[in-house]
mmCIF file of C-alpha atoms and ligand atoms in Angstrom:
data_model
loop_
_atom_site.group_PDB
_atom_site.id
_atom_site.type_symbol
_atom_site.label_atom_id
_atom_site.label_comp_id
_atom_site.label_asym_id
_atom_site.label_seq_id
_atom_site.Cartn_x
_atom_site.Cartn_y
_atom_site.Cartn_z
ATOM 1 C CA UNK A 1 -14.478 2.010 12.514
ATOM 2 C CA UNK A 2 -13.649 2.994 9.461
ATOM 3 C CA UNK A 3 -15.495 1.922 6.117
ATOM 4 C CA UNK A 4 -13.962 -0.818 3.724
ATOM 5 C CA UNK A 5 -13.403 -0.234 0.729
ATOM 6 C CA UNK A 6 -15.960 -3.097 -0.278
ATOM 7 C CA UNK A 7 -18.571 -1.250 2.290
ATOM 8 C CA UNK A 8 -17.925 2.129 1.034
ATOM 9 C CA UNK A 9 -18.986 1.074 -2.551
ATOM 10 C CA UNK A 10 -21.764 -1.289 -1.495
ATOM 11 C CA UNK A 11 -22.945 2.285 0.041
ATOM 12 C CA UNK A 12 -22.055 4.193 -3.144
ATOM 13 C CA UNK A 13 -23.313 1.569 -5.675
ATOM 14 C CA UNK A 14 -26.834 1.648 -3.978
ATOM 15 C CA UNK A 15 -27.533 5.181 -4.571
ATOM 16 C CA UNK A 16 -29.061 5.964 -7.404
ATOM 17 C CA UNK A 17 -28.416 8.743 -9.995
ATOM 18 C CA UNK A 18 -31.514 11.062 -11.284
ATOM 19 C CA UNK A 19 -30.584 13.127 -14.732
ATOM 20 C CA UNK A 20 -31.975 15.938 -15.048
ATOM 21 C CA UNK A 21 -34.336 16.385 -11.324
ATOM 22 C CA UNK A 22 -36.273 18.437 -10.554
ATOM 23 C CA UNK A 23 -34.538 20.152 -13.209
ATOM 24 C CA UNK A 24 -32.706 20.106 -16.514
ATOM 25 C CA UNK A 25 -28.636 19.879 -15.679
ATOM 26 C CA UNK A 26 -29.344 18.453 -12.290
ATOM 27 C CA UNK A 27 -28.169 14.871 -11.276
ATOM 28 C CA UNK A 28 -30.052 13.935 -8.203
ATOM 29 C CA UNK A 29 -28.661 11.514 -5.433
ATOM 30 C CA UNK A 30 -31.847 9.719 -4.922
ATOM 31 C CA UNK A 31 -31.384 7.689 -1.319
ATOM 32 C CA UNK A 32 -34.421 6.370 -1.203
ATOM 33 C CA UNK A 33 -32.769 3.425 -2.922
ATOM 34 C CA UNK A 34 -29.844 3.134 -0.592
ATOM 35 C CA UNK A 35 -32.585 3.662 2.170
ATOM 36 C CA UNK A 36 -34.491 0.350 1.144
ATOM 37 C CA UNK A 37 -31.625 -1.575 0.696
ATOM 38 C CA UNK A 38 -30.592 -3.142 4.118
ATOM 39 C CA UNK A 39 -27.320 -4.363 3.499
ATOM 40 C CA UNK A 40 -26.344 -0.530 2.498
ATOM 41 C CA UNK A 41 -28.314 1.102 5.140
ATOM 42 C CA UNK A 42 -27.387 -1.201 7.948
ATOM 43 C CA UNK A 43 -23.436 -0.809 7.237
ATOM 44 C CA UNK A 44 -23.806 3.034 6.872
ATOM 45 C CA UNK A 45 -25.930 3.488 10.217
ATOM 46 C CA UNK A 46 -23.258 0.960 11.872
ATOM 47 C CA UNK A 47 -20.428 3.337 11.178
ATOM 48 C CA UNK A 48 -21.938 5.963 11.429
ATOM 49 C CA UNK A 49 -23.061 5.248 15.330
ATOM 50 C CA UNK A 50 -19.308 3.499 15.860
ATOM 51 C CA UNK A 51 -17.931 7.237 14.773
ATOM 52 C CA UNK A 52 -20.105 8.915 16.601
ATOM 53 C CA UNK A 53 -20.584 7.602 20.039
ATOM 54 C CA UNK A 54 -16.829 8.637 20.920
ATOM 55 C CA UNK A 55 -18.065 12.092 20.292
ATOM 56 C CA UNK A 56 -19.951 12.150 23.532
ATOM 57 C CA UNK A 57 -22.746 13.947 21.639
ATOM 58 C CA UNK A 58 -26.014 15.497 23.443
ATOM 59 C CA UNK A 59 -28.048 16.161 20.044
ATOM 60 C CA UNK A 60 -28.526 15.076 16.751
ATOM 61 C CA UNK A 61 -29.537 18.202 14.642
ATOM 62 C CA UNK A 62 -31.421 16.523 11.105
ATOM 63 C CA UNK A 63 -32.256 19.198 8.625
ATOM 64 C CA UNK A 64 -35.255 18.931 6.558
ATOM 65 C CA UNK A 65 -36.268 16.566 4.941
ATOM 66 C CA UNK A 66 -33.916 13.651 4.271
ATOM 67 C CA UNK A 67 -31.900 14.526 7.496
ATOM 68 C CA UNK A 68 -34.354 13.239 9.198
ATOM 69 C CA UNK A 69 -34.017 9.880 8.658
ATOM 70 C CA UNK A 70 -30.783 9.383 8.797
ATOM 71 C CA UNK A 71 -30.810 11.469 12.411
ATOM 72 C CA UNK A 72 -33.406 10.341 13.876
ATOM 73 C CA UNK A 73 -31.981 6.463 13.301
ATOM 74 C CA UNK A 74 -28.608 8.083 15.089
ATOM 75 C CA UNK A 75 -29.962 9.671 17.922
ATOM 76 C CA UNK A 76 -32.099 6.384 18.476
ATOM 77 C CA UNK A 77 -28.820 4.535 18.104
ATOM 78 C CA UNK A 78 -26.598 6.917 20.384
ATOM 79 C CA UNK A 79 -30.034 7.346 23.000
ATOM 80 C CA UNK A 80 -29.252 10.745 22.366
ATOM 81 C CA UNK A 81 -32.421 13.518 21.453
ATOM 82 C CA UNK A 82 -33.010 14.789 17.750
ATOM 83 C CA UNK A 83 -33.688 18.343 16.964
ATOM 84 C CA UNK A 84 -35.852 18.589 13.255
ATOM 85 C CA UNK A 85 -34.138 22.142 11.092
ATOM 86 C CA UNK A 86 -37.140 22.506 8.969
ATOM 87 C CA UNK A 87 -38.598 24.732 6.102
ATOM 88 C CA UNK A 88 -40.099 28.013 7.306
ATOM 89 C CA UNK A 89 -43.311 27.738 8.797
ATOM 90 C CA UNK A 90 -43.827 23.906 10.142
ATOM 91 C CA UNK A 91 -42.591 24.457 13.269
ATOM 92 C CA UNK A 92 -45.509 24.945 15.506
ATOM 93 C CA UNK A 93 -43.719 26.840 18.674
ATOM 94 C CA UNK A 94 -41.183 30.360 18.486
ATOM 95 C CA UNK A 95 -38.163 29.698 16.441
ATOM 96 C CA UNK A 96 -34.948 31.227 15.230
ATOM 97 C CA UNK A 97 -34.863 31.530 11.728
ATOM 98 C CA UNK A 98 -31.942 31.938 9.320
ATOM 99 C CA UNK A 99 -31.991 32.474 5.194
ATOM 100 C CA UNK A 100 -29.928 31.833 2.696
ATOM 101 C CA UNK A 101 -29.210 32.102 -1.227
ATOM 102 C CA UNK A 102 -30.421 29.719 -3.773
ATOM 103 C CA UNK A 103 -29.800 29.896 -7.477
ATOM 104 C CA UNK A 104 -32.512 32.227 -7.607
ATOM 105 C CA UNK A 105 -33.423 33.791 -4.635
ATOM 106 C CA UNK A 106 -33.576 32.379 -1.180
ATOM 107 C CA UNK A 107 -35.235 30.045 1.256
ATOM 108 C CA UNK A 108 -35.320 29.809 4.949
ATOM 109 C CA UNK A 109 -34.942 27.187 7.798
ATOM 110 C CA UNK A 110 -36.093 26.949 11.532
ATOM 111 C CA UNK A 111 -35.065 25.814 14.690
ATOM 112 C CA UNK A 112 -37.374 26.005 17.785
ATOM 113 C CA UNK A 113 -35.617 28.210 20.157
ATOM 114 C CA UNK A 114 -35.956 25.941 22.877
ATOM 115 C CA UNK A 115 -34.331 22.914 21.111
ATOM 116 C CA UNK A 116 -31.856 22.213 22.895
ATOM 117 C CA UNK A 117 -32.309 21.855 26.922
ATOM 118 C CA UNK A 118 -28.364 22.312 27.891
ATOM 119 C CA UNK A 119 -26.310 25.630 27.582
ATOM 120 C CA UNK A 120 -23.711 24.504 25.097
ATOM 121 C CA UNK A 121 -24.898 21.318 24.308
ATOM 122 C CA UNK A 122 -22.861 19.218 21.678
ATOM 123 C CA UNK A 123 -24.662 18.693 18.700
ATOM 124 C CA UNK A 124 -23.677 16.673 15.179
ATOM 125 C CA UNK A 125 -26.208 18.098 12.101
ATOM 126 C CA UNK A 126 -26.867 15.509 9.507
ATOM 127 C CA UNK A 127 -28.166 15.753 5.804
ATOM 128 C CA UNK A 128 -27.769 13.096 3.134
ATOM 129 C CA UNK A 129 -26.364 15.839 0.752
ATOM 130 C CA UNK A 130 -24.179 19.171 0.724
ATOM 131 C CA UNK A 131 -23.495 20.917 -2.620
ATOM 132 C CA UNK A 132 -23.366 24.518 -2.127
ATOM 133 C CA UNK A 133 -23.222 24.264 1.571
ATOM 134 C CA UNK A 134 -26.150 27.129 1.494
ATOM 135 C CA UNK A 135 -28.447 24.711 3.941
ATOM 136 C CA UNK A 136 -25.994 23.076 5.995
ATOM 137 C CA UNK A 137 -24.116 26.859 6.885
ATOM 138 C CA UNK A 138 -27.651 28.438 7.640
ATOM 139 C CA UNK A 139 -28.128 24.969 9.622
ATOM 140 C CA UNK A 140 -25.145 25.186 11.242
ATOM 141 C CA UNK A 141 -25.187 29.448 12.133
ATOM 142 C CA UNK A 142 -29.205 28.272 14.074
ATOM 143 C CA UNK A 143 -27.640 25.553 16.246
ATOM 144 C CA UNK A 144 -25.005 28.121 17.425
ATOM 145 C CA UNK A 145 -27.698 31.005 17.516
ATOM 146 C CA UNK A 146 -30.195 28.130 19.965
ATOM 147 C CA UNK A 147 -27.305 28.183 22.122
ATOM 148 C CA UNK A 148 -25.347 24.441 21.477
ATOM 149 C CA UNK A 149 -22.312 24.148 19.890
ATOM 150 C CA UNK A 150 -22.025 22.456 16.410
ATOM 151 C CA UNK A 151 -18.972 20.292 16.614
ATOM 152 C CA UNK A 152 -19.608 18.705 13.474
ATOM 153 C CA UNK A 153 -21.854 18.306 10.246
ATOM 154 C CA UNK A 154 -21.995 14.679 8.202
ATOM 155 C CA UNK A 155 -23.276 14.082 5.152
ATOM 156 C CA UNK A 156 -24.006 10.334 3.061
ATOM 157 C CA UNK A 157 -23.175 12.446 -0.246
ATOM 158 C CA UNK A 158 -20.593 15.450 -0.725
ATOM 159 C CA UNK A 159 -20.535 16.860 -3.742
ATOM 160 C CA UNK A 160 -16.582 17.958 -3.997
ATOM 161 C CA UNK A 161 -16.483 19.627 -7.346
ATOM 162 C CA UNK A 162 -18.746 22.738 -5.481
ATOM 163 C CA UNK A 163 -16.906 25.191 -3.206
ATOM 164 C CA UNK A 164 -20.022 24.433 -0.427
ATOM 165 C CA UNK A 165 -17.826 21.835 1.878
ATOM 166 C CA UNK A 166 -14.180 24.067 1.814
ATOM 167 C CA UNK A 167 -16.994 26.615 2.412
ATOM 168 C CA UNK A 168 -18.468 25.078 5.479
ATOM 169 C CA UNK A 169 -14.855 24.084 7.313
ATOM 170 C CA UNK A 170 -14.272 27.399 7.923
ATOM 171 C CA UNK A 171 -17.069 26.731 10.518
ATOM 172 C CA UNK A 172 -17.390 23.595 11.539
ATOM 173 C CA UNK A 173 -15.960 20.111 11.132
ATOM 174 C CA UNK A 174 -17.390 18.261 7.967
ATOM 175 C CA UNK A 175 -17.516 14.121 7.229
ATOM 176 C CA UNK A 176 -19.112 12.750 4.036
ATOM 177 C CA UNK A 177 -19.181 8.744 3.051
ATOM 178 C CA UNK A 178 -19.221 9.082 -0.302
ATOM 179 C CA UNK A 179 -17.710 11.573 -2.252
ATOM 180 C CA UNK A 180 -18.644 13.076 -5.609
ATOM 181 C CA UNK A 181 -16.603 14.577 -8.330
HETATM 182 P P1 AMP B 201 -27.017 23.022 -0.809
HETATM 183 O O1 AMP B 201 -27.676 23.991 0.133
HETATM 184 O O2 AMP B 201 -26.773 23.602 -2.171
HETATM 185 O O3 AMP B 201 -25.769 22.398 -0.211
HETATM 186 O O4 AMP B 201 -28.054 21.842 -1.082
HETATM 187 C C1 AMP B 201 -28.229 20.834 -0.165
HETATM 188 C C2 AMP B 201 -29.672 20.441 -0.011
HETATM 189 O O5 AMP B 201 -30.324 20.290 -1.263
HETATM 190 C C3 AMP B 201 -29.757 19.084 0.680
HETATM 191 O O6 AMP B 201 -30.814 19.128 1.644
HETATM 192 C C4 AMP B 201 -30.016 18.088 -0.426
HETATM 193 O O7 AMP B 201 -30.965 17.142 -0.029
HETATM 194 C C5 AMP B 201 -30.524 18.927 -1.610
HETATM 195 N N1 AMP B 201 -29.758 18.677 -2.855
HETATM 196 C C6 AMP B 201 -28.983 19.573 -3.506
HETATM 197 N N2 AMP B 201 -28.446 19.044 -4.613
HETATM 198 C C7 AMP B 201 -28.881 17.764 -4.669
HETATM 199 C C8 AMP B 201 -28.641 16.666 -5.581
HETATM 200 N N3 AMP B 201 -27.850 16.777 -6.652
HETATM 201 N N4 AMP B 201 -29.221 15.480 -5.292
HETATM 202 C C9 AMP B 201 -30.003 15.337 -4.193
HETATM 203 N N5 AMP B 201 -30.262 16.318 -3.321
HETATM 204 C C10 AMP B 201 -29.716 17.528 -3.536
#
């Protein structure tokens, strides 16, 4: 199914812009107000499990923190499993790790090794934003490295003025619902 136009902005018009968080210059995509809004929250999860269950998926991959929700209400959806990509150090059992460059510096996501249970396993990684594409490609290079095979990553928000989405379909497959420029 694809969105309406009327859908799409009832999606768009419930997420809420942040100037200047968590720091000067920044506009933050707060969907926390999207999130308690159930006409925008129901129609987004409804596509997004009509798109998705023709992809005959195994996993739902959610990346920390935000991904979660919107990939653990998938998997649910799909009665698929969901695999948490989380910040260095909260995943209690051995992991695969991957950095990658901020601004300043870098940072660092897990995956437990043992994540996925089948060789090659089709897997869909979810965040509700990509801007530089630094989290989602470090997301994407684990769920190869744990064996499965990232067919595609979704996002609520892409931000299409940054390079990080042309960046990231040089590896894998990328769908955003709202697009920012
Ligand atoms: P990046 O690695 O630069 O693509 O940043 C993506 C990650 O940072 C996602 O997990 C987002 O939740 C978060 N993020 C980056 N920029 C924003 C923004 N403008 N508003 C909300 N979240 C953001």
């Amino acid at each position: 199914m694809t969105l309406s136009d009327t859908q799409r902005k009832i999606i768009e018009s419930s997420i809420r812009d942040i100037k200047d968080f968590p720091k000067k210059g920044i506009v933050f995509k707060d969907i926390t107000t999207l999130l308690n809004n159930k006409e925008a929250y129901s129609i987004l999860m409804e596509h997004l499990y009509i798109r998705y269950k023709e992809y005959d998926l195994d996993y739902i991959a959610g990346i920390d923190a935000r991904g979660f929700i919107f990939g653990a209400s998938l998997a649910q959806m799909l009665k698929i499993g969901f695999v948490p990509i989380r910040k260095k150090g909260k995943l209690p059992s051995e992991t695969i790790s991957e950095k990658y460059s901020l601004e300043y510096g870098f940072d660092e996501i897990e995956i437990h090794k043992d994540a996925f249970h089948n060789t090659n396993a089709k897997v869909l990684v979810i965040d509700d934003l990509i801007a530089t594409g630094g989290t989602a490609n470090a997301a994407v290079k684990l769920i190869n490295k744990a064996g499965a095979n990232c067919v595609e990553a979704c996002f609520i928000i892409g931000l299409t003025f940054l390079d990080g989405i042309k960046n990231l379909e040089n590896t894998t497959k990328v769908y955003n619902i709202v697009e920012v420029d």
